[in-house]
PDB file of C-alpha atoms in Angstrom:
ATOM      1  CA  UNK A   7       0.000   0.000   0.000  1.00 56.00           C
ATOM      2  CA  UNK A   8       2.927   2.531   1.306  1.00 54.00           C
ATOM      3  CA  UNK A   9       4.842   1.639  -2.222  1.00 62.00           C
ATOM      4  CA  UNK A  10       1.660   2.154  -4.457  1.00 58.00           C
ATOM      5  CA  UNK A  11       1.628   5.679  -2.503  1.00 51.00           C
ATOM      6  CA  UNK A  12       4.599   6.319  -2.904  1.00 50.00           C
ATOM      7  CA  UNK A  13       4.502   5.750  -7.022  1.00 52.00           C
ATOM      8  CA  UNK A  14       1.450   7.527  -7.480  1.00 43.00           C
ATOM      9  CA  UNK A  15       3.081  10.956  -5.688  1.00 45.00           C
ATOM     10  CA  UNK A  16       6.237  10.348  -7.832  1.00 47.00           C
ATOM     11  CA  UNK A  17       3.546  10.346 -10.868  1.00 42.00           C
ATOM     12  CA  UNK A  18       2.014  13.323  -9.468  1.00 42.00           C
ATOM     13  CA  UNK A  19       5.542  15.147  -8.888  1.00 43.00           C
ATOM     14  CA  UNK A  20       6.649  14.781 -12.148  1.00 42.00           C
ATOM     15  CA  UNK A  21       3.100  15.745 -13.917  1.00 42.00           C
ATOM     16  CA  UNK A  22       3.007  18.581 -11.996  1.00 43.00           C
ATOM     17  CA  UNK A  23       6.515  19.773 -11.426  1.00 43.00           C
ATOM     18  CA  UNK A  24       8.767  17.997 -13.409  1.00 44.00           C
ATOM     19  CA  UNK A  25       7.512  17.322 -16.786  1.00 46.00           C
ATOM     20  CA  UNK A  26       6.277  21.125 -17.121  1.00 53.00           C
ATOM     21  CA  UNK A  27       9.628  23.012 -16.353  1.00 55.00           C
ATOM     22  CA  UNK A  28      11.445  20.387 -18.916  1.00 56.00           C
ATOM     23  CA  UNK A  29       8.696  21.661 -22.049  1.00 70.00           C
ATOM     24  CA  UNK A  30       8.310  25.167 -20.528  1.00 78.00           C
ATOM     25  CA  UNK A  31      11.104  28.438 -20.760  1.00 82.00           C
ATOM     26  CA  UNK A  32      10.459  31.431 -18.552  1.00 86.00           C
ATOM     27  CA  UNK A  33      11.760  34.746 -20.170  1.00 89.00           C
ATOM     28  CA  UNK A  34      12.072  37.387 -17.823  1.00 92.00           C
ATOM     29  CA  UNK A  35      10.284  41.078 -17.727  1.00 94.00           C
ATOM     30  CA  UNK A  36      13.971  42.415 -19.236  1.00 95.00           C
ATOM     31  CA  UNK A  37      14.694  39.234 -21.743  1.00 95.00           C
ATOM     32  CA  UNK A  38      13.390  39.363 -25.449  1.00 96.00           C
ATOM     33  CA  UNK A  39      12.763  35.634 -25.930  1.00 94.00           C
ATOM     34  CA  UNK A  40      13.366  34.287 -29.471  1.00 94.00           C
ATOM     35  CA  UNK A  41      12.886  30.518 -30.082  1.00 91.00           C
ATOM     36  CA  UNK A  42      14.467  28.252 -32.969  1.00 90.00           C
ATOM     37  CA  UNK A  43      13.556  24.537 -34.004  1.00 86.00           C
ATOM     38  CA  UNK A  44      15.508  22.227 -35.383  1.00 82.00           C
ATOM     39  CA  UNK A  45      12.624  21.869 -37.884  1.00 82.00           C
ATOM     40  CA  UNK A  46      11.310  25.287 -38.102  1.00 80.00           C
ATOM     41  CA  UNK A  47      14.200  27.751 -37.826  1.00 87.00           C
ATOM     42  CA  UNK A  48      13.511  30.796 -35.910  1.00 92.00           C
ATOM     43  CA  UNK A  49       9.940  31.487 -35.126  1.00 90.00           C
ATOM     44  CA  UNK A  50       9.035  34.860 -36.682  1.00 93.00           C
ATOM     45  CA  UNK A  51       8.149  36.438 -33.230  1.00 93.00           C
ATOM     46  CA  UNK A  52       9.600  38.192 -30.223  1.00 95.00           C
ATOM     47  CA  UNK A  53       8.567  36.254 -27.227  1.00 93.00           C
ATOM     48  CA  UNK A  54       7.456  38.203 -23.891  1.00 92.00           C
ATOM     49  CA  UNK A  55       7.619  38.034 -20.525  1.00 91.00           C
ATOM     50  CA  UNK A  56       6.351  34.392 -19.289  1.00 84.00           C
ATOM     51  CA  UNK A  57       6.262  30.908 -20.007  1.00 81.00           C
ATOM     52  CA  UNK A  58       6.641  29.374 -22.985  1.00 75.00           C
ATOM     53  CA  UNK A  59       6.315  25.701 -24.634  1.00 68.00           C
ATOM     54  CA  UNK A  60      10.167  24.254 -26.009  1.00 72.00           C
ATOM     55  CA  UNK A  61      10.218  20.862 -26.667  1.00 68.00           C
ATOM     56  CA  UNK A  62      13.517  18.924 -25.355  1.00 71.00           C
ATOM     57  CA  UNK A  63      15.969  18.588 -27.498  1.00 65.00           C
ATOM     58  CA  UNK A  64      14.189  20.030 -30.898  1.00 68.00           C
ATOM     59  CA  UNK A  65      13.598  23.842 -29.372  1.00 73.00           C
ATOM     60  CA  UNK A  66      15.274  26.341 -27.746  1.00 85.00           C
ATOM     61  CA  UNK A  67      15.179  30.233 -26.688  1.00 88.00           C
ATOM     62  CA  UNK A  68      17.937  32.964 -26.970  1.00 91.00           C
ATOM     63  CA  UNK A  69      17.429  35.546 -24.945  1.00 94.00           C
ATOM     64  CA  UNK A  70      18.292  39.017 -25.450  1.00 96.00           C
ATOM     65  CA  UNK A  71      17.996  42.281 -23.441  1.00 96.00           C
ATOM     66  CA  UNK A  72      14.685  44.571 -23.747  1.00 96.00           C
ATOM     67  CA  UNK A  73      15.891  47.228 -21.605  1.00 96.00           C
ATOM     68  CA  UNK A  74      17.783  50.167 -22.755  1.00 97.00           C
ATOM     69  CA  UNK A  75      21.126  50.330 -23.472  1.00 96.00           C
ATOM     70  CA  UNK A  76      23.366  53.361 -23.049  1.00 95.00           C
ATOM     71  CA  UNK A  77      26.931  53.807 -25.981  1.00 95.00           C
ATOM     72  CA  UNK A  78      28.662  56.693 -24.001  1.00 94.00           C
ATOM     73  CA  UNK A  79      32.129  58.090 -25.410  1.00 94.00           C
ATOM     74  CA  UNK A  80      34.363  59.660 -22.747  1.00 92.00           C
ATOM     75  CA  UNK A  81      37.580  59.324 -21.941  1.00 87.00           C
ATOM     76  CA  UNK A  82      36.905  58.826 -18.316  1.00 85.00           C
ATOM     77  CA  UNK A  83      37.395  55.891 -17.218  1.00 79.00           C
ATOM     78  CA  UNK A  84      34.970  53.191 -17.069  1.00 79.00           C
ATOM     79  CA  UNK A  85      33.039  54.311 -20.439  1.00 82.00           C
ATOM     80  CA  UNK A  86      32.323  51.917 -23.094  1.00 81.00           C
ATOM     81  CA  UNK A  87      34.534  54.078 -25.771  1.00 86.00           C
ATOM     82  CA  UNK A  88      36.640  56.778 -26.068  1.00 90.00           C
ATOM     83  CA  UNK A  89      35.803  60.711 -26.350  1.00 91.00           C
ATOM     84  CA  UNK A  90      35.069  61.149 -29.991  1.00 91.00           C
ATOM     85  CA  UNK A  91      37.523  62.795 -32.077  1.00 90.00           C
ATOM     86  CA  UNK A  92      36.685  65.131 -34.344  1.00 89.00           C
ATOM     87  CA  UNK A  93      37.777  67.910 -37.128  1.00 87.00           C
ATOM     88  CA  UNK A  94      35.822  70.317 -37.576  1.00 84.00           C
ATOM     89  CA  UNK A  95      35.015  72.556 -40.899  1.00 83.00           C
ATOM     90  CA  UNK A  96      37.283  74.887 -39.599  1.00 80.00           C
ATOM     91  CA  UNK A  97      40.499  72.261 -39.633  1.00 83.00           C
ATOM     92  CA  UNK A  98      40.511  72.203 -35.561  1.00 82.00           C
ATOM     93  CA  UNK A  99      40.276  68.873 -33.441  1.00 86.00           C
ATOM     94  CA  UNK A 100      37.875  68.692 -31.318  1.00 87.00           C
ATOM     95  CA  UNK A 101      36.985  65.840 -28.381  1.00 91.00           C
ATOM     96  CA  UNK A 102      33.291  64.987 -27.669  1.00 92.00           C
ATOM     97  CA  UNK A 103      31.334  63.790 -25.021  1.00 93.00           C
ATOM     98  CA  UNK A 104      28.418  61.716 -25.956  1.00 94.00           C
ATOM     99  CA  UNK A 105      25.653  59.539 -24.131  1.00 95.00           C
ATOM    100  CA  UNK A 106      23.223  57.787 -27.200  1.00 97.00           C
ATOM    101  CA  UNK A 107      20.505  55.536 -25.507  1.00 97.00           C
ATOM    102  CA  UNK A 108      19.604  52.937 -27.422  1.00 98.00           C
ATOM    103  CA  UNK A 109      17.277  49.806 -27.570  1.00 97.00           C
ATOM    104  CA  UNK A 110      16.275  46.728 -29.789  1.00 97.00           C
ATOM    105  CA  UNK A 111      13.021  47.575 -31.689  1.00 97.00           C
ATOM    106  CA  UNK A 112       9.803  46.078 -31.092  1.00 95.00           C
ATOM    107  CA  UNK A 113       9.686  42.880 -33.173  1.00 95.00           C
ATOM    108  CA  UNK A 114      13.328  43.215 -33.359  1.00 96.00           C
ATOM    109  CA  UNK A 115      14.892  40.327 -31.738  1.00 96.00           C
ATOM    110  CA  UNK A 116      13.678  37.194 -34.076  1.00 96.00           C
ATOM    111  CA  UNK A 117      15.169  39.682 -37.207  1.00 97.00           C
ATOM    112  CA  UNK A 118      18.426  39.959 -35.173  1.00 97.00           C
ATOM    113  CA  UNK A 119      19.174  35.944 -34.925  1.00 96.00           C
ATOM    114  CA  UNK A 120      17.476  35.288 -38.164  1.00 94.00           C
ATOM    115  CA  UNK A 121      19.635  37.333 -39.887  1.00 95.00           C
ATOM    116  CA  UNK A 122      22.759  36.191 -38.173  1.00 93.00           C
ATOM    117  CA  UNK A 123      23.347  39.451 -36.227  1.00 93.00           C
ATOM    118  CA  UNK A 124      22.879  37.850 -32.439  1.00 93.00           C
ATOM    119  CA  UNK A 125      26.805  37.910 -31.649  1.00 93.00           C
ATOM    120  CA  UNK A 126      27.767  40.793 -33.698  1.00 94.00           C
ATOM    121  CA  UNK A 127      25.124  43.188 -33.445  1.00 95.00           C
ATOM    122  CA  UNK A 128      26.247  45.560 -30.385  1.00 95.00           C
ATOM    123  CA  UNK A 129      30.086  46.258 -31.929  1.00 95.00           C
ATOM    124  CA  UNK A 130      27.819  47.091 -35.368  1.00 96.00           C
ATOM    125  CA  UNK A 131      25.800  49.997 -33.434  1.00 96.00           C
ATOM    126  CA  UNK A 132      28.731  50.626 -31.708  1.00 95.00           C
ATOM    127  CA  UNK A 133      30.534  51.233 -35.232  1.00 95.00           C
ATOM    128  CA  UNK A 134      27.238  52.850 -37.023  1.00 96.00           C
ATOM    129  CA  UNK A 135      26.995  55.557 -33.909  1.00 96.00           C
ATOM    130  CA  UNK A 136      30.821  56.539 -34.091  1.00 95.00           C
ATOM    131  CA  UNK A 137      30.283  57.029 -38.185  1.00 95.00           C
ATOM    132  CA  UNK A 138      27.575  58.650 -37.910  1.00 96.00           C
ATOM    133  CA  UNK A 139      28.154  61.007 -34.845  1.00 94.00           C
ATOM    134  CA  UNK A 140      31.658  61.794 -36.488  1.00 93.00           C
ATOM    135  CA  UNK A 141      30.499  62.926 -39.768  1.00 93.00           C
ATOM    136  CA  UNK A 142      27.441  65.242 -38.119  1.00 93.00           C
ATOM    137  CA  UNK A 143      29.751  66.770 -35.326  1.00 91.00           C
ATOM    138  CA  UNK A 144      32.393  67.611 -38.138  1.00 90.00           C
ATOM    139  CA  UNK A 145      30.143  69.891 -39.518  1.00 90.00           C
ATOM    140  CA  UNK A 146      29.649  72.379 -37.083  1.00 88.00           C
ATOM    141  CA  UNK A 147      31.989  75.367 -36.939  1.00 86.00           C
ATOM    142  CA  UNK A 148      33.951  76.706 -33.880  1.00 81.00           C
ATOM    143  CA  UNK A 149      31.126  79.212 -33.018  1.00 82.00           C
ATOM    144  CA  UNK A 150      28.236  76.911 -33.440  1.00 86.00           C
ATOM    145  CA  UNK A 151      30.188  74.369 -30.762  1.00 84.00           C
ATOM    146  CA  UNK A 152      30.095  77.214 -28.480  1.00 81.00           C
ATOM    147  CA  UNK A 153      26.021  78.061 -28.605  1.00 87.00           C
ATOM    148  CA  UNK A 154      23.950  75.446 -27.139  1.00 88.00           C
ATOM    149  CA  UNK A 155      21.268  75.809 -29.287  1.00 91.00           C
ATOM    150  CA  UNK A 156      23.217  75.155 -32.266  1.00 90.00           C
ATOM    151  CA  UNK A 157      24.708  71.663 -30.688  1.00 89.00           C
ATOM    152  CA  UNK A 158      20.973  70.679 -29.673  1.00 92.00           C
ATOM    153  CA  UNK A 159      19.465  71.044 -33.365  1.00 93.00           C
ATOM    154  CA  UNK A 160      22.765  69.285 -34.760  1.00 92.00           C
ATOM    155  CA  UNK A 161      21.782  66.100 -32.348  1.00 94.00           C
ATOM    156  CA  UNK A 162      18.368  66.361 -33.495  1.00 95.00           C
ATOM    157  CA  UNK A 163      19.812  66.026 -37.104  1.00 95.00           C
ATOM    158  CA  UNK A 164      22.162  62.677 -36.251  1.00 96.00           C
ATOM    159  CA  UNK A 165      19.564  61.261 -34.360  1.00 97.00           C
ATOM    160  CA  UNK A 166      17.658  60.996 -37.397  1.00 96.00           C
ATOM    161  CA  UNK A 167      20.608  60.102 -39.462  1.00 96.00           C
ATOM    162  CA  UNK A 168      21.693  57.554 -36.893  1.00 97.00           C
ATOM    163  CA  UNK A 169      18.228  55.577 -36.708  1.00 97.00           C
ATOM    164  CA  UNK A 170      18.217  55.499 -40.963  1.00 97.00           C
ATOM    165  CA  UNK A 171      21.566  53.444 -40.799  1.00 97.00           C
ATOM    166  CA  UNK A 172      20.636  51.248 -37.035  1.00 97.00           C
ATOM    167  CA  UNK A 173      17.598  50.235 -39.076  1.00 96.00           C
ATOM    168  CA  UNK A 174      19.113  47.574 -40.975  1.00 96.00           C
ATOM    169  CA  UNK A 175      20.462  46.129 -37.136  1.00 97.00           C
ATOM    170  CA  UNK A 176      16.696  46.192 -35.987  1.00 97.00           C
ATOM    171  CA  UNK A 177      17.440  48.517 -33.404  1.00 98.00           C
ATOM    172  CA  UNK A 178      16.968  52.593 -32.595  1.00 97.00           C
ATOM    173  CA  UNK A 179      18.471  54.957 -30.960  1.00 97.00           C
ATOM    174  CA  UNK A 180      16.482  57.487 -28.403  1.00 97.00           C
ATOM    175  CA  UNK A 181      18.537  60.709 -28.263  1.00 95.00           C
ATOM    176  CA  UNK A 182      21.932  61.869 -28.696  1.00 96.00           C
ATOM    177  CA  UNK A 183      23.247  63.836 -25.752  1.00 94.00           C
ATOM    178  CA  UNK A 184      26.242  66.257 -26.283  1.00 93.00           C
ATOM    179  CA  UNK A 185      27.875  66.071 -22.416  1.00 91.00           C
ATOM    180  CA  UNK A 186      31.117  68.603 -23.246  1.00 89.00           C
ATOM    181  CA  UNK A 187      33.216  69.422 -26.350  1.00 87.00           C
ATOM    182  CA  UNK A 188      36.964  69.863 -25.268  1.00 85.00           C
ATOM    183  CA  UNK A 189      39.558  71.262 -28.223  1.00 78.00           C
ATOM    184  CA  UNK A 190      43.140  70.409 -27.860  1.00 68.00           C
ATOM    185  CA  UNK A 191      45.452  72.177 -24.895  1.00 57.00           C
ATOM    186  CA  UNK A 192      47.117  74.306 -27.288  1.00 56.00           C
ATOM    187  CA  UNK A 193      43.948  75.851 -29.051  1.00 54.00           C
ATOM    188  CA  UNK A 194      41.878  75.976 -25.396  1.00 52.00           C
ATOM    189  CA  UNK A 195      45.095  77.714 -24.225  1.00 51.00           C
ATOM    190  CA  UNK A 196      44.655  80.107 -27.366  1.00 55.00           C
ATOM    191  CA  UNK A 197      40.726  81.174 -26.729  1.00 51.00           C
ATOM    192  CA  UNK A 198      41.562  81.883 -23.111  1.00 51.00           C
ATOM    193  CA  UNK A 199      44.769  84.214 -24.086  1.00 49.00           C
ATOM    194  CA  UNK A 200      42.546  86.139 -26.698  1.00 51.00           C
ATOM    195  CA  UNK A 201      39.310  86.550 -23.715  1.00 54.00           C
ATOM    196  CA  UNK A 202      42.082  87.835 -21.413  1.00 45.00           C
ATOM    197  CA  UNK A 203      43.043  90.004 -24.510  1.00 46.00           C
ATOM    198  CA  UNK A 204      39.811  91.368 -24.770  1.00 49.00           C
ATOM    199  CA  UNK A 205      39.312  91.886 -21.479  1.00 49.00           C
ATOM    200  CA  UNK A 206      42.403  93.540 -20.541  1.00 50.00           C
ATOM    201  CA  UNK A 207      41.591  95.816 -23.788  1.00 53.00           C
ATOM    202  CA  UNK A 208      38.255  96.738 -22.565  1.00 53.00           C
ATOM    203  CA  UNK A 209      39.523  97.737 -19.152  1.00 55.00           C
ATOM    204  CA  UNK A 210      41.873 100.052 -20.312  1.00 53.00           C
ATOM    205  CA  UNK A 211      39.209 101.780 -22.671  1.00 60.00           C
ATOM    206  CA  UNK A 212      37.429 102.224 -18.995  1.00 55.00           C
ATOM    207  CA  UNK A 213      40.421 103.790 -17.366  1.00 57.00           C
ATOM    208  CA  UNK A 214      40.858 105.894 -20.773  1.00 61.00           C
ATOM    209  CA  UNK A 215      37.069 107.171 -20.770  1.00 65.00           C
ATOM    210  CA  UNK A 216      37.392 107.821 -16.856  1.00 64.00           C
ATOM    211  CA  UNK A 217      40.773 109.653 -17.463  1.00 61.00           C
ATOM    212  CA  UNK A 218      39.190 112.668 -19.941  1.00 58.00           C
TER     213      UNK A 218
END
């Protein structure tokens, strides 16, 4: 009696426990879920967060991240990449701080291993965003780097550039944030001699004017 017990709870435990988590895959709330069959390929689908059927042995998920994902440049340590250089129209070299947020697109994922993308796809942004950022930075003169306004409608322009050419990645980028924009020692050292310049050369107009 104890032994026909005991067989019918080790039925129970593996109907109930068991045999479920071997067909089922959880994908968490910040996974992207993307199954392939051995007979199907990859299903045409971006799986959410929850449970899903994968047969032993002839399914399986890759998972990738849903959450956002921040490229910054800086040559501070512990950033991704280094300050971007830059030459500007006017022939100087200038080095940029930049944060661009940035995120698989809905329906994204399944497109990403499909298309054989799933190991390389990050150093591809990573390479699109430098291109891109480099060539719309360069265009700006030394004046408009000075006037915020000018720098903010210049990332408004890359963005837009920028999600044309992450398109064919399946992903998009949410804004481009100028941080700071340092020129070389030799030029900063150059702008601060000619503001002491014209300050010196406005005080001594004062003295002259107080003098008559």
């Amino acid at each position: 009696m104890k032994t026909r017990i005991l067989r019918v709870a080790c039925v129970l435990f593996l109907a109930v426990w068991a045999l479920p988590r071997c067909l089922v895959t959880r994908i968490e709330p910040w996974e992207i879920g993307v199954r392939r069959s051995l007979t199907g390929g990859v299903a045409e689908q971006d799986f959410a967060h929850g449970y899903h059927l994968a047969l032993p042995l002839a399914q399986s998920f890759y998972r990738l991240p849903r959450t956002v994902r921040y490229l910054e440049f800086s040559d501070t340590a512990g950033y991704e990449a280094p300050a971007l250089e830059v030459r500007t129209r006017e022939n100087n070299i200038i080095f940029v701080d930049i944060t661009v947020p940035w995120r698989i697109k809905p329906d994204g994922g399944w497109r990403i291993v499909r298309e054989g993308f799933l190991d390389s796809y990050p150093e591809k942004v990573r390479s699109t965003v430098t291109g891109v950022l480099r060539e719309g930075m360069a265009q700006l003169t030394n004046v408009e780097i000075a006037q915020p306004a000018k720098r903010q409608a210049s990332a408004i322009k890359m963005l837009a550039a920028l999600n044309l050419e992450l398109d064919r990645y399946h992903v998009t980028a949410e804004h481009v944030a100028i941080r700071s924009i340092r020129f070389r020692d030799e030029y900063e050292q150059k702008l601060q001699d000619k503001q002491y310049y014209i300050v010196q050369g406005k005080l001594a107009e004062a003295l002259q004017q107080q003098s008559i």
